[in-house]
Coordinates of C-alpha atoms in Angstrom, one line a residue:
Chain A
M1 CA -1.8 13.3 -14.7
H2 CA 0.0 15.1 -12.0
R3 CA 2.7 17.2 -13.4
N4 CA 4.5 17.5 -10.1
A5 CA 3.8 14.4 -8.4
R6 CA 4.6 12.6 -11.6
S7 CA 7.9 14.3 -12.1
D8 CA 8.9 13.7 -8.5
A9 CA 7.8 10.1 -9.0
R10 CA 10.1 9.2 -11.8
G11 CA 12.9 6.9 -10.9
S12 CA 15.5 9.6 -10.5
A13 CA 13.9 10.9 -7.4
L14 CA 14.2 7.5 -5.7
Q15 CA 17.9 6.9 -6.5
G16 CA 20.2 9.6 -5.4
R17 CA 19.9 9.6 -1.6
V18 CA 22.9 7.7 -0.4
W19 CA 22.3 8.1 3.4
A20 CA 18.6 8.1 3.4
G21 CA 18.3 4.4 3.7
V22 CA 20.8 4.2 6.6
V23 CA 19.1 7.2 8.4
A24 CA 15.7 5.5 7.9
I25 CA 16.9 2.3 9.4
G26 CA 18.5 4.2 12.3
I27 CA 15.3 6.1 13.1
A28 CA 13.3 2.8 12.8
L29 CA 15.6 1.2 15.3
A30 CA 15.3 4.2 17.7
V31 CA 11.5 4.1 17.6
T32 CA 11.6 0.3 18.0
I33 CA 13.7 0.7 21.2
V34 CA 11.3 3.3 22.6
L35 CA 8.2 1.1 21.8
L36 CA 9.8 -1.9 23.3
I37 CA 10.8 -0.1 26.5
V38 CA 7.3 1.4 26.8
G39 CA 5.5 -1.8 25.9
S40 CA 7.5 -4.3 27.9
A41 CA 7.7 -5.1 31.6
T42 CA 11.2 -6.5 31.0
P43 CA 12.7 -4.1 28.4
G44 CA 16.1 -5.7 28.7
T45 CA 14.8 -9.1 27.7
A46 CA 12.8 -7.6 24.8
L47 CA 15.7 -5.6 23.5
R48 CA 18.0 -8.6 23.8
A49 CA 15.5 -10.6 21.9
F50 CA 15.3 -8.0 19.2
F51 CA 19.0 -7.6 18.6
I52 CA 20.5 -11.0 19.6
T53 CA 18.0 -13.7 19.1
P54 CA 18.0 -13.6 15.3
I55 CA 21.7 -14.5 15.3
T56 CA 22.0 -16.9 18.2
N57 CA 21.8 -20.3 16.5
R58 CA 21.7 -22.1 13.2
Y59 CA 17.9 -22.4 13.3
Y60 CA 17.3 -18.6 13.6
V61 CA 20.0 -17.6 11.2
G62 CA 18.8 -20.1 8.6
N63 CA 15.3 -18.8 8.9
M64 CA 16.4 -15.2 8.7
L65 CA 18.4 -16.0 5.5
N66 CA 15.4 -17.8 4.2
S67 CA 13.1 -14.8 4.6
M68 CA 16.0 -12.7 3.1
S69 CA 15.8 -14.8 -0.1
S70 CA 12.0 -14.0 -0.5
L71 CA 12.6 -10.3 0.3
L72 CA 15.5 -10.2 -2.2
I73 CA 13.6 -11.7 -5.2
A74 CA 10.5 -9.6 -4.6
G75 CA 12.7 -6.6 -3.9
L76 CA 14.4 -7.1 -7.3
G77 CA 10.9 -7.1 -8.8
I78 CA 10.3 -3.7 -7.3
V79 CA 13.8 -2.5 -8.5
V80 CA 12.9 -3.4 -12.1
A81 CA 9.5 -1.6 -12.0
F82 CA 10.7 1.5 -10.1
R83 CA 13.7 1.8 -12.4
A84 CA 11.3 2.0 -15.3
G85 CA 9.4 4.7 -13.4
L86 CA 6.5 2.4 -12.8
Y87 CA 4.9 1.8 -9.4
N88 CA 4.0 -1.8 -8.9
L89 CA 2.0 -1.7 -5.6
G90 CA 0.4 -5.0 -6.2
G91 CA 3.2 -7.2 -4.9
E92 CA 1.2 -8.6 -2.1
G93 CA -1.4 -10.1 -4.3
Q94 CA 1.1 -11.1 -7.0
I95 CA 3.1 -13.2 -4.6
Y96 CA 0.1 -14.7 -2.9
V97 CA -2.0 -15.5 -6.0
S98 CA 1.1 -16.8 -7.9
A99 CA 1.9 -19.1 -4.9
L100 CA -1.6 -20.5 -5.0
V101 CA -1.7 -21.0 -8.8
G102 CA 1.8 -22.6 -8.7
T103 CA 0.6 -25.0 -5.9
V104 CA -2.5 -25.9 -7.7
A105 CA -0.5 -26.6 -10.9
G106 CA 1.9 -28.7 -8.9
L107 CA -0.8 -30.7 -7.3
G108 CA -2.3 -31.2 -10.8
A109 CA 1.0 -32.6 -12.0
A110 CA 1.6 -34.6 -8.8
G111 CA 2.7 -37.7 -10.8
A112 CA 5.5 -35.9 -12.6
P113 CA 9.1 -36.6 -11.7
G114 CA 10.5 -34.2 -9.1
P115 CA 12.5 -31.6 -11.1
L116 CA 9.7 -31.4 -13.8
G117 CA 7.1 -31.0 -11.1
A118 CA 9.1 -28.2 -9.5
L119 CA 9.5 -26.5 -12.8
I120 CA 5.8 -26.7 -13.4
V121 CA 5.2 -24.9 -10.1
I122 CA 7.7 -22.3 -10.9
V123 CA 6.6 -21.6 -14.4
A124 CA 2.9 -21.4 -13.4
A125 CA 3.8 -19.0 -10.5
I126 CA 6.0 -16.7 -12.7
A127 CA 3.4 -16.6 -15.5
T128 CA 0.7 -15.7 -13.0
G129 CA 2.7 -12.9 -11.5
A130 CA 3.7 -11.6 -14.9
V131 CA 0.2 -11.6 -16.2
L132 CA -1.2 -9.8 -13.1
A133 CA 1.3 -7.0 -13.2
G134 CA 1.4 -7.0 -17.0
I135 CA -2.4 -6.2 -16.9
S136 CA -1.6 -3.0 -15.0
G137 CA 1.1 -2.2 -17.6
A138 CA -1.3 -2.7 -20.5
L139 CA -3.9 -0.5 -18.7
R140 CA -1.3 2.2 -18.2
H141 CA -0.1 2.0 -21.8
Y142 CA -3.5 1.8 -23.6
F143 CA -5.8 3.8 -21.3
R144 CA -3.3 5.8 -19.2
S145 CA -4.8 4.3 -16.0
P146 CA -2.3 5.0 -13.2
E147 CA -0.5 1.7 -12.6
L148 CA 0.0 2.4 -9.0
I149 CA -3.7 2.5 -8.4
T150 CA -4.6 -0.4 -10.7
S151 CA -1.9 -2.7 -9.5
F152 CA -2.9 -2.2 -5.9
L153 CA -6.6 -2.5 -6.5
L154 CA -6.2 -5.7 -8.7
S155 CA -4.1 -7.3 -6.0
A156 CA -6.5 -6.2 -3.3
A157 CA -9.4 -7.6 -5.2
L158 CA -7.7 -11.0 -5.8
I159 CA -6.4 -11.6 -2.3
P160 CA -9.8 -12.4 -0.9
V161 CA -10.5 -14.7 -3.8
A162 CA -7.2 -16.6 -3.1
D163 CA -8.2 -16.7 0.6
Y164 CA -11.5 -18.3 -0.4
L165 CA -9.9 -20.8 -2.7
I166 CA -7.4 -21.9 -0.1
T167 CA -9.9 -22.3 2.7
G168 CA -12.7 -23.6 0.4
P169 CA -12.3 -25.5 -2.8
F170 CA -8.6 -26.3 -2.5
N171 CA -8.5 -26.8 1.2
D172 CA -6.8 -30.0 2.5
P173 CA -9.5 -31.7 4.6
E174 CA -6.9 -34.0 6.2
R175 CA -5.0 -31.2 7.9
N176 CA -6.3 -28.9 10.5
L177 CA -4.9 -25.9 8.8
L178 CA -6.2 -23.3 6.4
A179 CA -4.0 -24.6 3.6
T180 CA -4.1 -26.6 0.4
R181 CA -2.9 -30.1 0.1
T182 CA 0.9 -30.6 0.3
L183 CA 3.0 -31.0 -2.8
P184 CA 4.8 -34.3 -3.4
E185 CA 8.0 -34.4 -1.5
S186 CA 10.0 -35.0 -4.7
F187 CA 9.2 -31.4 -5.8
W188 CA 10.6 -29.8 -2.6
L189 CA 13.8 -27.7 -2.9
P190 CA 16.7 -29.1 -0.9
R191 CA 17.3 -27.5 2.5
L192 CA 20.7 -25.9 3.1
L193 CA 21.1 -25.5 6.8
G194 CA 20.1 -28.0 9.4
P195 CA 16.8 -27.7 11.2
S196 CA 16.1 -24.3 9.6
E197 CA 13.9 -23.6 6.6
L198 CA 16.8 -22.2 4.5
N199 CA 16.8 -23.8 1.1
L200 CA 18.0 -23.5 -2.5
A201 CA 15.9 -20.3 -3.0
L202 CA 18.7 -18.3 -1.4
I203 CA 21.1 -19.3 -4.1
V204 CA 18.5 -18.5 -6.7
A205 CA 18.0 -15.1 -5.1
L206 CA 21.7 -14.2 -5.1
V207 CA 22.1 -15.3 -8.7
L208 CA 19.1 -13.3 -9.7
A209 CA 20.5 -10.2 -8.1
V210 CA 23.5 -10.4 -10.4
V211 CA 21.3 -11.2 -13.4
V212 CA 19.1 -8.2 -12.8
Y213 CA 22.2 -6.1 -12.3
L214 CA 23.5 -7.2 -15.7
L215 CA 20.1 -6.8 -17.3
L216 CA 19.7 -3.2 -16.1
F217 CA 23.3 -2.0 -16.6
R218 CA 24.8 -4.1 -19.3
T219 CA 22.0 -4.6 -21.8
V220 CA 20.2 -2.3 -24.3
F221 CA 16.9 -3.3 -22.8
G222 CA 18.1 -2.3 -19.3
Y223 CA 19.5 1.0 -20.6
E224 CA 16.3 1.9 -22.4
L225 CA 14.3 0.8 -19.4
R226 CA 16.3 3.1 -17.1
L227 CA 16.1 6.0 -19.6
F228 CA 12.3 5.4 -19.8
G229 CA 12.2 5.7 -16.0
L230 CA 14.3 8.8 -15.9
N231 CA 12.5 10.7 -18.6
N232 CA 9.4 9.3 -20.2
E233 CA 9.1 11.9 -22.9
F234 CA 12.8 12.0 -23.8
A235 CA 12.8 8.2 -24.1
R236 CA 9.8 8.3 -26.4
Y237 CA 11.5 10.9 -28.7
S238 CA 14.6 8.7 -28.8
G239 CA 12.4 6.1 -30.4
I240 CA 12.0 3.8 -27.4
N241 CA 8.9 1.7 -27.6
A242 CA 6.9 2.9 -24.6
G243 CA 4.4 0.0 -24.7
A244 CA 7.1 -2.6 -24.6
H245 CA 8.8 -1.0 -21.7
T246 CA 5.6 -0.3 -19.7
V247 CA 4.2 -3.8 -20.1
G248 CA 7.5 -5.5 -20.2
A249 CA 8.9 -3.9 -17.1
L250 CA 5.8 -4.5 -15.1
A251 CA 5.5 -8.1 -16.4
L252 CA 9.1 -8.7 -15.4
S253 CA 8.4 -7.2 -12.0
G254 CA 5.3 -9.4 -11.6
G255 CA 7.2 -12.4 -12.8
L256 CA 9.8 -11.9 -10.0
H257 CA 7.0 -11.6 -7.5
G258 CA 5.4 -14.8 -8.9
L259 CA 8.8 -16.5 -8.6
T260 CA 9.0 -15.4 -5.0
G261 CA 5.6 -17.0 -4.3
G262 CA 6.5 -20.2 -6.2
L263 CA 9.8 -20.6 -4.4
M264 CA 8.2 -20.0 -1.0
V265 CA 5.9 -22.9 -1.8
L266 CA 8.6 -25.2 -3.1
G267 CA 11.2 -24.4 -0.5
T268 CA 9.5 -23.5 2.7
Y269 CA 5.8 -24.3 3.0
H270 CA 5.2 -27.0 0.4
A271 CA 1.6 -25.8 0.2
A272 CA -0.3 -22.5 -0.1
I273 CA -1.4 -21.4 3.3
S274 CA -4.0 -18.7 4.0
G275 CA -2.3 -15.3 4.4
F276 CA 1.2 -16.8 4.4
T277 CA 2.8 -14.1 2.3
G278 CA 1.2 -11.2 4.3
G279 CA 3.3 -8.1 4.3
L280 CA 6.0 -9.4 2.0
G281 CA 5.0 -7.2 -0.9
W282 CA 5.4 -4.0 1.2
N283 CA 8.6 -5.2 2.7
A284 CA 10.0 -5.8 -0.8
I285 CA 9.3 -2.1 -1.6
A286 CA 11.2 -1.1 1.5
V287 CA 14.1 -3.4 0.5
A288 CA 14.3 -1.9 -3.0
L289 CA 14.2 1.7 -1.7
I290 CA 16.8 1.1 1.0
A291 CA 19.0 -0.3 -1.7
R292 CA 18.3 2.9 -3.8
L293 CA 17.0 0.6 -6.5
H294 CA 20.4 -1.1 -7.0
P295 CA 20.1 -4.8 -7.5
L296 CA 23.4 -5.7 -5.8
A297 CA 22.8 -3.3 -2.9
A298 CA 19.4 -5.1 -2.5
I299 CA 21.3 -8.1 -1.2
A300 CA 22.5 -6.1 1.7
S301 CA 19.3 -4.3 2.3
A302 CA 17.3 -7.6 2.2
L303 CA 19.7 -9.0 4.8
V304 CA 19.3 -6.0 7.1
F305 CA 15.5 -6.0 6.6
S306 CA 15.2 -9.8 7.3
Y307 CA 17.2 -9.2 10.5
L308 CA 14.9 -6.4 11.6
E309 CA 11.9 -8.5 10.8
A310 CA 13.2 -11.5 12.8
G311 CA 14.1 -9.2 15.7
A312 CA 10.6 -7.7 15.7
K313 CA 9.0 -11.2 15.8
A314 CA 11.3 -12.4 18.6
S315 CA 11.0 -9.2 20.7
V316 CA 7.2 -8.8 20.8
L317 CA 7.0 -12.2 22.5
H318 CA 8.7 -10.4 25.5
T319 CA 6.3 -7.5 25.6
E320 CA 3.2 -7.2 27.8
F321 CA 1.1 -7.2 24.7
T322 CA 1.5 -8.2 21.1
F323 CA 1.5 -5.5 18.4
E324 CA 2.6 -5.1 14.9
L325 CA 6.1 -3.9 15.4
G326 CA 7.1 -5.1 12.0
T327 CA 4.5 -2.9 10.4
I328 CA 5.6 0.1 12.4
I329 CA 9.2 -0.4 11.3
Q330 CA 8.0 -0.7 7.8
A331 CA 6.1 2.6 8.0
I332 CA 9.0 4.5 9.5
I333 CA 11.4 3.2 6.9
F334 CA 9.0 4.3 4.2
F335 CA 8.6 7.8 5.7
F336 CA 12.3 8.4 5.8
V337 CA 13.9 6.3 3.0
T338 CA 13.1 8.7 0.2
A339 CA 13.4 11.8 2.4
T340 CA 16.0 14.4 1.6
I341 CA 17.2 15.8 4.8
V342 CA 18.4 19.3 4.1
I343 CA 19.7 21.1 7.1
G344 CA 19.5 24.8 7.0
R345 CA 18.2 25.0 3.5
R346 CA 14.5 25.2 4.1
G347 CA 14.2 28.1 1.8
R348 CA 14.3 25.7 -1.1
E349 CA 10.9 24.4 -0.5
R350 CA 9.0 23.6 -3.6
Chain B
M1 CA -32.1 0.8 -1.2
I2 CA -31.4 4.4 -2.1
G3 CA -31.5 5.1 1.6
N4 CA -28.9 2.4 2.2
A5 CA -26.7 3.7 -0.6
L6 CA -26.8 7.3 0.7
Q7 CA -25.9 6.0 4.1
L8 CA -22.9 4.1 2.7
A9 CA -22.0 7.1 0.6
I10 CA -21.3 9.4 3.6
P11 CA -17.8 8.3 4.4
L12 CA -17.0 8.1 0.7
I13 CA -18.1 11.7 0.2
L14 CA -16.1 13.0 3.2
A15 CA -12.9 11.1 2.2
G16 CA -13.4 11.9 -1.4
L17 CA -13.5 15.6 -0.7
G18 CA -10.3 15.2 1.2
G19 CA -8.8 13.4 -1.8
L20 CA -10.1 16.1 -4.0
L21 CA -8.3 18.9 -2.1
T22 CA -5.0 17.1 -2.3
E23 CA -5.5 16.2 -5.9
R24 CA -6.3 19.8 -6.9
A25 CA -3.1 20.8 -5.1
G26 CA -1.1 18.3 -7.1
V27 CA -0.7 15.5 -4.6
L28 CA -2.1 12.1 -5.2
N29 CA -3.0 11.1 -1.7
I30 CA -2.8 7.3 -1.4
G31 CA -2.7 7.7 2.4
L32 CA -6.5 8.3 2.7
E33 CA -7.0 4.7 3.6
G34 CA -4.8 5.0 6.7
M35 CA -6.4 8.4 7.6
I36 CA -9.8 6.8 7.6
L37 CA -8.6 4.0 9.8
V38 CA -7.1 6.2 12.5
G39 CA -10.3 8.4 12.3
A40 CA -12.4 5.3 12.9
F41 CA -10.4 4.4 16.0
G42 CA -10.4 8.1 17.2
G43 CA -14.1 8.2 16.8
I44 CA -14.6 5.3 19.2
V45 CA -11.9 6.6 21.6
G46 CA -13.5 10.1 21.8
A47 CA -17.1 8.8 22.1
N48 CA -16.1 6.3 24.8
A49 CA -14.1 8.8 26.8
T50 CA -16.7 11.5 27.0
G51 CA -20.0 9.7 26.1
S52 CA -20.6 12.2 23.4
L53 CA -20.8 11.2 19.7
L54 CA -19.9 14.7 18.7
V55 CA -16.6 14.5 20.6
G56 CA -16.1 11.2 18.9
F57 CA -16.3 12.9 15.5
L58 CA -13.9 15.6 16.7
V59 CA -11.4 13.2 18.0
G60 CA -11.6 11.1 14.8
A61 CA -11.1 14.2 12.7
G62 CA -8.2 15.1 15.0
F63 CA -6.6 11.7 14.5
G64 CA -6.9 12.0 10.8
L65 CA -5.5 15.5 10.9
T66 CA -2.5 14.3 12.9
L67 CA -1.8 11.6 10.3
G68 CA -2.3 14.2 7.6
A69 CA 0.3 16.3 9.4
I70 CA 2.8 13.4 9.5
F71 CA 2.2 12.8 5.8
S72 CA 2.8 16.5 5.0
L73 CA 5.8 16.6 7.2
A74 CA 7.3 13.7 5.2
C75 CA 6.3 15.0 1.8
I76 CA 7.2 18.7 2.2
E77 CA 9.6 19.1 5.1
L78 CA 11.6 15.9 4.4
R79 CA 10.7 15.9 0.7
A80 CA 10.0 12.2 0.6
N81 CA 8.4 10.7 -2.4
I82 CA 4.7 11.3 -2.3
F83 CA 3.6 7.8 -3.1
I84 CA 6.0 6.1 -0.7
A85 CA 5.0 8.5 2.0
G86 CA 1.4 7.7 1.2
L87 CA 2.1 4.0 1.7
A88 CA 3.9 4.8 4.9
T89 CA 0.8 6.7 6.1
N90 CA -1.3 3.6 5.5
L91 CA 1.2 1.3 7.2
L92 CA 1.6 3.6 10.1
A93 CA -2.2 3.5 10.7
V94 CA -2.2 -0.3 10.5
G95 CA 0.7 -0.6 12.9
A96 CA 0.0 2.3 15.3
V97 CA -3.7 1.7 16.0
P98 CA -3.2 -1.8 17.5
Y99 CA -0.4 -0.4 19.6
L100 CA -2.5 2.5 20.9
S101 CA -5.5 0.2 21.3
E102 CA -3.5 -2.1 23.5
L103 CA -2.3 0.8 25.6
V104 CA -5.9 2.3 26.0
Y105 CA -8.1 -0.7 26.0
G106 CA -5.9 -3.7 26.5
T107 CA -7.0 -5.3 23.2
K108 CA -5.7 -4.8 19.7
G109 CA -8.9 -6.1 18.1
V110 CA -12.5 -5.0 18.4
V111 CA -13.4 -1.9 20.4
R112 CA -17.1 -1.3 21.0
L113 CA -18.8 1.9 21.6
N114 CA -19.7 1.9 25.3
D115 CA -23.4 2.7 24.8
A116 CA -24.3 2.1 21.3
R117 CA -26.7 4.9 20.2
Q118 CA -28.2 5.8 16.9
L119 CA -27.0 9.0 15.3
P120 CA -29.8 11.6 15.0
E121 CA -31.8 11.2 11.8
L122 CA -33.3 13.7 9.4
L123 CA -35.7 12.5 6.7
G124 CA -34.8 8.9 7.6
I125 CA -31.1 9.3 7.0
D126 CA -28.3 10.0 9.5
V127 CA -27.7 13.7 10.0
T128 CA -24.1 13.1 9.0
L129 CA -25.2 12.9 5.4
Y130 CA -26.2 16.5 5.5
V131 CA -22.9 17.3 7.2
A132 CA -21.1 15.6 4.3
L133 CA -23.1 17.5 1.7
L134 CA -22.5 20.7 3.6
A135 CA -18.8 19.9 3.5
A136 CA -19.0 19.4 -0.2
V137 CA -20.5 22.9 -0.6
I138 CA -17.8 24.4 1.6
V139 CA -15.1 22.6 -0.3
W140 CA -16.6 23.8 -3.6
A141 CA -16.7 27.4 -2.3
L142 CA -13.2 27.1 -1.0
I143 CA -11.7 25.8 -4.2
Y144 CA -13.5 28.0 -6.7
H145 CA -14.4 31.2 -4.8
T146 CA -11.5 32.1 -2.5
P147 CA -8.0 33.3 -3.1
F148 CA -6.9 30.3 -1.1
G149 CA -8.6 28.0 -3.5
L150 CA -7.2 29.7 -6.6
R151 CA -3.7 29.3 -5.2
L152 CA -4.4 25.7 -4.2
R153 CA -5.5 24.9 -7.7
A154 CA -2.4 26.7 -9.1
A155 CA -0.2 24.6 -6.8
G156 CA -1.6 21.6 -8.7
D157 CA -2.0 23.0 -12.2
N158 CA 0.9 25.4 -12.6
P159 CA 3.3 25.6 -9.7
P160 CA 5.9 27.6 -11.6
A161 CA 3.4 30.4 -12.1
L162 CA 2.7 30.5 -8.4
E163 CA 6.4 30.5 -7.5
A164 CA 6.9 33.3 -10.0
R165 CA 4.5 35.4 -7.9
G166 CA 6.5 34.6 -4.8
V167 CA 4.0 32.2 -3.4
S168 CA 5.2 28.8 -2.2
P169 CA 3.1 25.9 -3.7
A170 CA 4.3 23.8 -0.7
R171 CA 2.2 25.9 1.7
Y172 CA -0.9 25.1 -0.2
R173 CA -0.1 21.4 -0.6
R174 CA 0.5 21.2 3.1
A175 CA -2.8 22.9 3.8
A176 CA -4.5 20.4 1.4
M177 CA -2.9 17.4 3.1
L178 CA -4.0 18.7 6.6
L179 CA -7.6 19.3 5.4
S180 CA -7.5 15.9 3.7
G181 CA -6.6 14.2 6.9
L182 CA -9.3 16.1 8.7
L183 CA -12.0 15.0 6.3
A184 CA -10.8 11.4 6.0
G185 CA -10.6 11.2 9.8
T186 CA -14.2 12.4 10.0
A187 CA -15.1 9.8 7.4
G188 CA -13.5 7.1 9.6
A189 CA -15.3 8.3 12.7
E190 CA -18.6 8.2 10.8
I191 CA -17.9 4.5 9.8
A192 CA -17.1 3.4 13.3
I193 CA -19.7 5.4 15.1
Q194 CA -22.4 4.2 12.7
L195 CA -21.3 0.6 13.2
G196 CA -21.0 1.1 16.9
V197 CA -17.6 -0.6 16.9
Y198 CA -14.0 -0.3 15.7
L199 CA -12.7 -3.3 13.9
P200 CA -9.3 -3.9 12.4
N201 CA -9.3 -3.0 8.7
V202 CA -12.7 -1.3 9.2
S203 CA -11.7 1.1 6.4
A204 CA -11.9 -1.8 4.0
G205 CA -10.6 0.0 0.9
R206 CA -12.8 3.0 1.2
G207 CA -9.7 5.3 1.0
W208 CA -8.9 3.9 -2.4
I209 CA -12.5 4.0 -3.5
A210 CA -12.6 7.7 -2.4
L211 CA -9.5 8.3 -4.4
V212 CA -10.9 6.9 -7.5
A213 CA -14.2 8.8 -6.9
V214 CA -12.1 12.0 -7.2
F215 CA -11.2 11.1 -10.8
L216 CA -14.6 9.7 -11.7
G217 CA -16.1 12.9 -10.3
Y218 CA -13.9 14.9 -12.8
R219 CA -12.1 16.5 -9.9
H220 CA -15.1 18.6 -8.9
P221 CA -17.0 18.4 -5.6
V222 CA -20.3 17.8 -7.1
G223 CA -18.8 15.0 -9.2
V224 CA -17.2 13.5 -6.2
V225 CA -20.6 13.4 -4.4
I226 CA -22.2 11.7 -7.4
A227 CA -19.4 9.2 -7.8
A228 CA -19.5 8.4 -4.1
V229 CA -23.2 7.7 -4.3
V230 CA -22.7 5.5 -7.4
F231 CA -20.0 3.5 -5.6
A232 CA -22.2 3.1 -2.6
L233 CA -25.1 1.9 -4.8
F234 CA -22.8 -0.8 -6.2
E235 CA -21.9 -1.8 -2.7
V236 CA -25.6 -2.2 -1.8
L237 CA -26.2 -4.2 -5.0
A238 CA -23.3 -6.5 -4.2
G239 CA -24.7 -7.0 -0.8
S240 CA -28.1 -8.1 -2.1
A241 CA -26.5 -10.1 -5.0
Q242 CA -24.7 -12.2 -2.3
G243 CA -28.1 -13.5 -1.2
F244 CA -29.3 -15.0 -4.5
L245 CA -26.0 -15.6 -6.4
D246 CA -24.5 -17.6 -3.6
I247 CA -21.1 -15.7 -3.8
P248 CA -18.9 -16.6 -0.8
G249 CA -18.6 -13.8 1.7
T250 CA -14.8 -13.9 1.5
V251 CA -14.8 -13.3 -2.2
L252 CA -17.1 -10.4 -1.7
L253 CA -14.5 -8.6 0.3
G254 CA -12.6 -8.1 -2.9
F255 CA -15.6 -6.7 -4.8
P256 CA -15.2 -3.0 -3.9
Y257 CA -11.6 -3.1 -5.2
L258 CA -12.7 -4.8 -8.4
V259 CA -15.5 -2.2 -9.1
T260 CA -13.1 0.5 -8.3
V261 CA -10.4 -0.7 -10.7
I262 CA -12.9 -1.1 -13.4
A263 CA -14.2 2.4 -12.8
M264 CA -10.7 3.8 -12.9
V265 CA -10.0 2.1 -16.2
V266 CA -13.3 3.2 -17.8
Y267 CA -12.6 6.7 -16.6
S268 CA -9.1 6.7 -18.1
A269 CA -10.3 5.3 -21.3
L270 CA -13.1 7.8 -21.7
R271 CA -10.9 10.7 -20.7
R272 CA -8.3 9.6 -23.2
R273 CA -10.9 9.7 -26.0
H274 CA -11.8 13.3 -25.1
V275 CA -8.2 14.5 -25.1

């Protein structure tokens, strides 16, 4: 479609920039400090809240690690898609809708024994995410519809539907909350750290990072997928099945997003709550890009990102007014994370 | 009904023309949505500060242009990935507008036009429609009948040829991104001024619709105008369908995206058959 945009877009362009992620985070921190100083009557307190609060006690640390697990799994979903040269921009909707479908399936199987019930929630969530993203893969393969547009639009079309289902037909009339009914307690994942929300999902996330690493770098499927991402045409000439990789990589990506949603329900919220996954899909893209699409590096970048996120939340409480500091940090990271800063070589403009 | 559709088509035409310019220069501009959003905020800021709707439009266009400049800075000077920079553009709009709004108005939510006035009308439709159509003619003339347009198209279709002649495609891409921001910002100002209010998420997916209108319009200004009107017609139909089909209002928020994705797929499928 776009010879240039497309060739830029292939996975290769997103991988090679070692320092870009660090620079991006550095610039985001600098801007954050400025915004907090301008926006707060007590800048010292706000800055302290940003940097220190997330690591002051078990509760905060546990919650930070808990949001890290969601970021990591969804981030791995992005790694898989981007490595295949495919842009899955529908993460938001895939996580949210999968969480809802998983919850509804779990509520339907409320009589099941705990582990089985949890499995039902997870499988339903993974399947939903895989189908949603897989559709964009199929549309890309059969009709050449750009997956970055269709995945975003499908997700954007479904989010309001999920909002409606959560606040309408599936709403829990007993609770004064825009949420579905709560899953049976026997389904819940065990908590790991005291009063915080940290749960088994963290272990799942860490194991998955290793699994995705092995899949990408130690299997034929992973090799072909990366080859496909680096050079579409070459991969096709080498006899790689483009359809299987387009649909497969996106379905896998969506499945990981679905799993993220399912685990958030089982481990943290125990129900689907209106808008509860907001922003996670975009953050996952940031995590994957900071990690330069490397599954093991994603562990570190998810940790850093969850720290920034927790800091942003804590610090805006100490500003004169509330604002979306998290979104601004996100935007800055996106602007710089794929940038190539070439000092004194401006002549090489394309 | 046609009148309503034409009214709703105005911002789609303006933003679509912006998307067309970048598209022809070889840049898929997914930042249109954010540019519309800052334009909408700028429209209200300008109009409230001066009491002039015209100034509102200019400030909205200026806000869009600024975001377009940031986008081009990232894409060209920093050589960031175009799609990721486009996402950043949208996120920056979502994050920066509430911040600015708090600083200026002390609220991050709804900002009303101080004295709500109607835009002047011509033949029963806001005069902005004619401005948008004029913009389409100008964009058409620019793309097809100027050396600038020729090079801009070459930057999209065949950049090596352009480079071989010692012309940098990046210059034309940058110009397209700036113009794109200007047009999308104007589109945003039109939305907010017409409504008489800035609301969070007032762009409501119009940037994406405009982007798809570029493809459906076969990357030609006339096509973009037609596609924009067709999308607007669907929006009107959806609005009236809500009445008798009893579709919940929340679900309807997703409708424009659904229509857009279907349109995108139909377009790709048809195009594939031709090739």
